């Protein structure tokens, strides 16, 4: 029994110590693409009031921080996405620069630049309707930590660093 436990310990230690240097360049590119998709989907799901899809990019116990505000877990994160039709506010997240560092086979960090434009519609926006833009609402850096789960890569922590803003 003791030998089995020691064996399991060393096998776990070996696999958990896989570093980014031991990941092939092809694996690294696939991981980075999957993580970049999380960042892109974050904005898309927020802009389109897609709460269930929005939650799918977060780990179950994930944390999001924006200044002195903090949300932890899916129940709290859900409150960040308005119900469809509950707001006339229209946003468009434009994701830009991304820098992703792979820590090991199941952990990574990343920084993503986002510019968020905003405006107010008189009602539900039609496909071809042009809305008067209030301007750039926010330019931010999303400072992220990622975790590989059985469902793929997920955001486990996000700190929203507001660099420029036209509103509070």
PDB file of N, CA, C and O in Angstrom, residues 77-104:
ATOM      1  N   UNK A  77     -21.270  35.473 -11.309  1.00  0.00           N
ATOM      2  CA  UNK A  77     -20.856  35.900 -12.650  1.00  0.00           C
ATOM      3  C   UNK A  77     -22.062  36.108 -13.570  1.00  0.00           C
ATOM      4  O   UNK A  77     -22.052  36.993 -14.423  1.00  0.00           O
ATOM      5  N   UNK A  78     -23.109  35.309 -13.389  1.00  0.00           N
ATOM      6  CA  UNK A  78     -24.317  35.448 -14.210  1.00  0.00           C
ATOM      7  C   UNK A  78     -24.899  36.863 -14.114  1.00  0.00           C
ATOM      8  O   UNK A  78     -25.456  37.380 -15.069  1.00  0.00           O
ATOM      9  N   UNK A  79     -24.736  37.505 -12.966  1.00  0.00           N
ATOM     10  CA  UNK A  79     -25.305  38.840 -12.779  1.00  0.00           C
ATOM     11  C   UNK A  79     -24.609  39.895 -13.643  1.00  0.00           C
ATOM     12  O   UNK A  79     -25.111  41.003 -13.780  1.00  0.00           O
ATOM     13  N   UNK A  80     -23.483  39.554 -14.250  1.00  0.00           N
ATOM     14  CA  UNK A  80     -22.762  40.492 -15.123  1.00  0.00           C
ATOM     15  C   UNK A  80     -23.372  40.571 -16.521  1.00  0.00           C
ATOM     16  O   UNK A  80     -22.996  41.433 -17.309  1.00  0.00           O
ATOM     17  N   UNK A  81     -24.303  39.680 -16.820  1.00  0.00           N
ATOM     18  CA  UNK A  81     -24.921  39.668 -18.147  1.00  0.00           C
ATOM     19  C   UNK A  81     -26.401  39.999 -18.002  1.00  0.00           C
ATOM     20  O   UNK A  81     -27.157  39.213 -17.425  1.00  0.00           O
ATOM     21  N   UNK A  82     -26.828  41.154 -18.528  1.00  0.00           N
ATOM     22  CA  UNK A  82     -28.256  41.504 -18.408  1.00  0.00           C
ATOM     23  C   UNK A  82     -29.131  40.497 -19.149  1.00  0.00           C
ATOM     24  O   UNK A  82     -28.699  39.859 -20.114  1.00  0.00           O
ATOM     25  N   UNK A  83     -30.368  40.369 -18.697  1.00  0.00           N
ATOM     26  CA  UNK A  83     -31.327  39.526 -19.412  1.00  0.00           C
ATOM     27  C   UNK A  83     -31.641  40.168 -20.753  1.00  0.00           C
ATOM     28  O   UNK A  83     -31.711  41.398 -20.857  1.00  0.00           O
ATOM     29  N   UNK A  84     -31.844  39.367 -21.805  1.00  0.00           N
ATOM     30  CA  UNK A  84     -32.201  39.939 -23.103  1.00  0.00           C
ATOM     31  C   UNK A  84     -33.443  40.831 -22.970  1.00  0.00           C
ATOM     32  O   UNK A  84     -34.413  40.470 -22.312  1.00  0.00           O
ATOM     33  N   UNK A  85     -33.379  42.007 -23.546  1.00  0.00           N
ATOM     34  CA  UNK A  85     -34.511  42.932 -23.511  1.00  0.00           C
ATOM     35  C   UNK A  85     -34.615  43.760 -22.246  1.00  0.00           C
ATOM     36  O   UNK A  85     -35.479  44.623 -22.139  1.00  0.00           O
ATOM     37  N   UNK A  86     -33.730  43.524 -21.272  1.00  0.00           N
ATOM     38  CA  UNK A  86     -33.821  44.251 -20.007  1.00  0.00           C
ATOM     39  C   UNK A  86     -33.059  45.576 -20.027  1.00  0.00           C
ATOM     40  O   UNK A  86     -33.167  46.364 -19.106  1.00  0.00           O
ATOM     41  N   UNK A  87     -32.315  45.804 -21.096  1.00  0.00           N
ATOM     42  CA  UNK A  87     -31.517  47.021 -21.179  1.00  0.00           C
ATOM     43  C   UNK A  87     -31.502  47.527 -22.616  1.00  0.00           C
ATOM     44  O   UNK A  87     -31.434  46.733 -23.553  1.00  0.00           O
ATOM     45  N   UNK A  88     -31.561  48.829 -22.773  1.00  0.00           N
ATOM     46  CA  UNK A  88     -31.433  49.421 -24.101  1.00  0.00           C
ATOM     47  C   UNK A  88     -29.980  49.774 -24.395  1.00  0.00           C
ATOM     48  O   UNK A  88     -29.675  50.323 -25.444  1.00  0.00           O
ATOM     49  N   UNK A  89     -29.107  49.501 -23.462  1.00  0.00           N
ATOM     50  CA  UNK A  89     -27.681  49.762 -23.633  1.00  0.00           C
ATOM     51  C   UNK A  89     -27.116  48.744 -24.608  1.00  0.00           C
ATOM     52  O   UNK A  89     -27.354  47.535 -24.491  1.00  0.00           O
ATOM     53  N   UNK A  90     -26.384  49.219 -25.585  1.00  0.00           N
ATOM     54  CA  UNK A  90     -25.758  48.353 -26.582  1.00  0.00           C
ATOM     55  C   UNK A  90     -24.254  48.518 -26.444  1.00  0.00           C
ATOM     56  O   UNK A  90     -23.751  49.645 -26.385  1.00  0.00           O
ATOM     57  N   UNK A  91     -23.570  47.402 -26.349  1.00  0.00           N
ATOM     58  CA  UNK A  91     -22.112  47.445 -26.280  1.00  0.00           C
ATOM     59  C   UNK A  91     -21.517  46.600 -27.389  1.00  0.00           C
ATOM     60  O   UNK A  91     -22.167  45.695 -27.925  1.00  0.00           O
ATOM     61  N   UNK A  92     -20.278  46.920 -27.718  1.00  0.00           N
ATOM     62  CA  UNK A  92     -19.518  46.101 -28.657  1.00  0.00           C
ATOM     63  C   UNK A  92     -18.095  46.022 -28.131  1.00  0.00           C
ATOM     64  O   UNK A  92     -17.390  47.026 -28.051  1.00  0.00           O
ATOM     65  N   UNK A  93     -17.725  44.810 -27.721  1.00  0.00           N
ATOM     66  CA  UNK A  93     -16.361  44.552 -27.277  1.00  0.00           C
ATOM     67  C   UNK A  93     -15.509  44.271 -28.516  1.00  0.00           C
ATOM     68  O   UNK A  93     -15.822  43.354 -29.274  1.00  0.00           O
ATOM     69  N   UNK A  94     -14.467  45.025 -28.705  1.00  0.00           N
ATOM     70  CA  UNK A  94     -13.521  44.782 -29.791  1.00  0.00           C
ATOM     71  C   UNK A  94     -12.224  44.316 -29.138  1.00  0.00           C
ATOM     72  O   UNK A  94     -11.559  45.080 -28.447  1.00  0.00           O
ATOM     73  N   UNK A  95     -11.927  43.047 -29.341  1.00  0.00           N
ATOM     74  CA  UNK A  95     -10.748  42.455 -28.721  1.00  0.00           C
ATOM     75  C   UNK A  95      -9.539  42.687 -29.626  1.00  0.00           C
ATOM     76  O   UNK A  95      -9.628  42.554 -30.843  1.00  0.00           O
ATOM     77  N   UNK A  96      -8.437  43.036 -28.986  1.00  0.00           N
ATOM     78  CA  UNK A  96      -7.224  43.344 -29.750  1.00  0.00           C
ATOM     79  C   UNK A  96      -6.073  42.448 -29.366  1.00  0.00           C
ATOM     80  O   UNK A  96      -6.168  41.228 -29.400  1.00  0.00           O
ATOM     81  N   UNK A  97      -5.005  43.056 -28.934  1.00  0.00           N
ATOM     82  CA  UNK A  97      -3.772  42.355 -28.592  1.00  0.00           C
ATOM     83  C   UNK A  97      -4.013  41.285 -27.528  1.00  0.00           C
ATOM     84  O   UNK A  97      -4.721  41.525 -26.565  1.00  0.00           O
ATOM     85  N   UNK A  98      -3.411  40.149 -27.736  1.00  0.00           N
ATOM     86  CA  UNK A  98      -3.432  39.083 -26.738  1.00  0.00           C
ATOM     87  C   UNK A  98      -2.016  38.584 -26.532  1.00  0.00           C
ATOM     88  O   UNK A  98      -1.254  38.418 -27.491  1.00  0.00           O
ATOM     89  N   UNK A  99      -1.669  38.345 -25.282  1.00  0.00           N
ATOM     90  CA  UNK A  99      -0.379  37.740 -24.944  1.00  0.00           C
ATOM     91  C   UNK A  99      -0.667  36.617 -23.954  1.00  0.00           C
ATOM     92  O   UNK A  99      -1.219  36.870 -22.879  1.00  0.00           O
ATOM     93  N   UNK A 100      -0.291  35.400 -24.319  1.00  0.00           N
ATOM     94  CA  UNK A 100      -0.610  34.226 -23.509  1.00  0.00           C
ATOM     95  C   UNK A 100       0.679  33.496 -23.157  1.00  0.00           C
ATOM     96  O   UNK A 100       1.520  33.246 -24.033  1.00  0.00           O
ATOM     97  N   UNK A 101       0.832  33.183 -21.872  1.00  0.00           N
ATOM     98  CA  UNK A 101       1.966  32.395 -21.395  1.00  0.00           C
ATOM     99  C   UNK A 101       1.445  31.083 -20.840  1.00  0.00           C
ATOM    100  O   UNK A 101       0.577  31.077 -19.960  1.00  0.00           O
ATOM    101  N   UNK A 102       1.990  29.998 -21.332  1.00  0.00           N
ATOM    102  CA  UNK A 102       1.608  28.689 -20.828  1.00  0.00           C
ATOM    103  C   UNK A 102       2.543  28.353 -19.673  1.00  0.00           C
ATOM    104  O   UNK A 102       3.763  28.344 -19.832  1.00  0.00           O
ATOM    105  N   UNK A 103       1.962  28.098 -18.520  1.00  0.00           N
ATOM    106  CA  UNK A 103       2.732  27.782 -17.316  1.00  0.00           C
ATOM    107  C   UNK A 103       3.100  26.306 -17.301  1.00  0.00           C
ATOM    108  O   UNK A 103       4.248  25.935 -17.100  1.00  0.00           O
ATOM    109  N   UNK A 104       2.113  25.455 -17.512  1.00  0.00           N
ATOM    110  CA  UNK A 104       2.314  24.016 -17.598  1.00  0.00           C
ATOM    111  C   UNK A 104       1.144  23.443 -18.382  1.00  0.00           C
ATOM    112  O   UNK A 104       0.362  24.194 -18.968  1.00  0.00           O
TER     113      UNK A 104
END
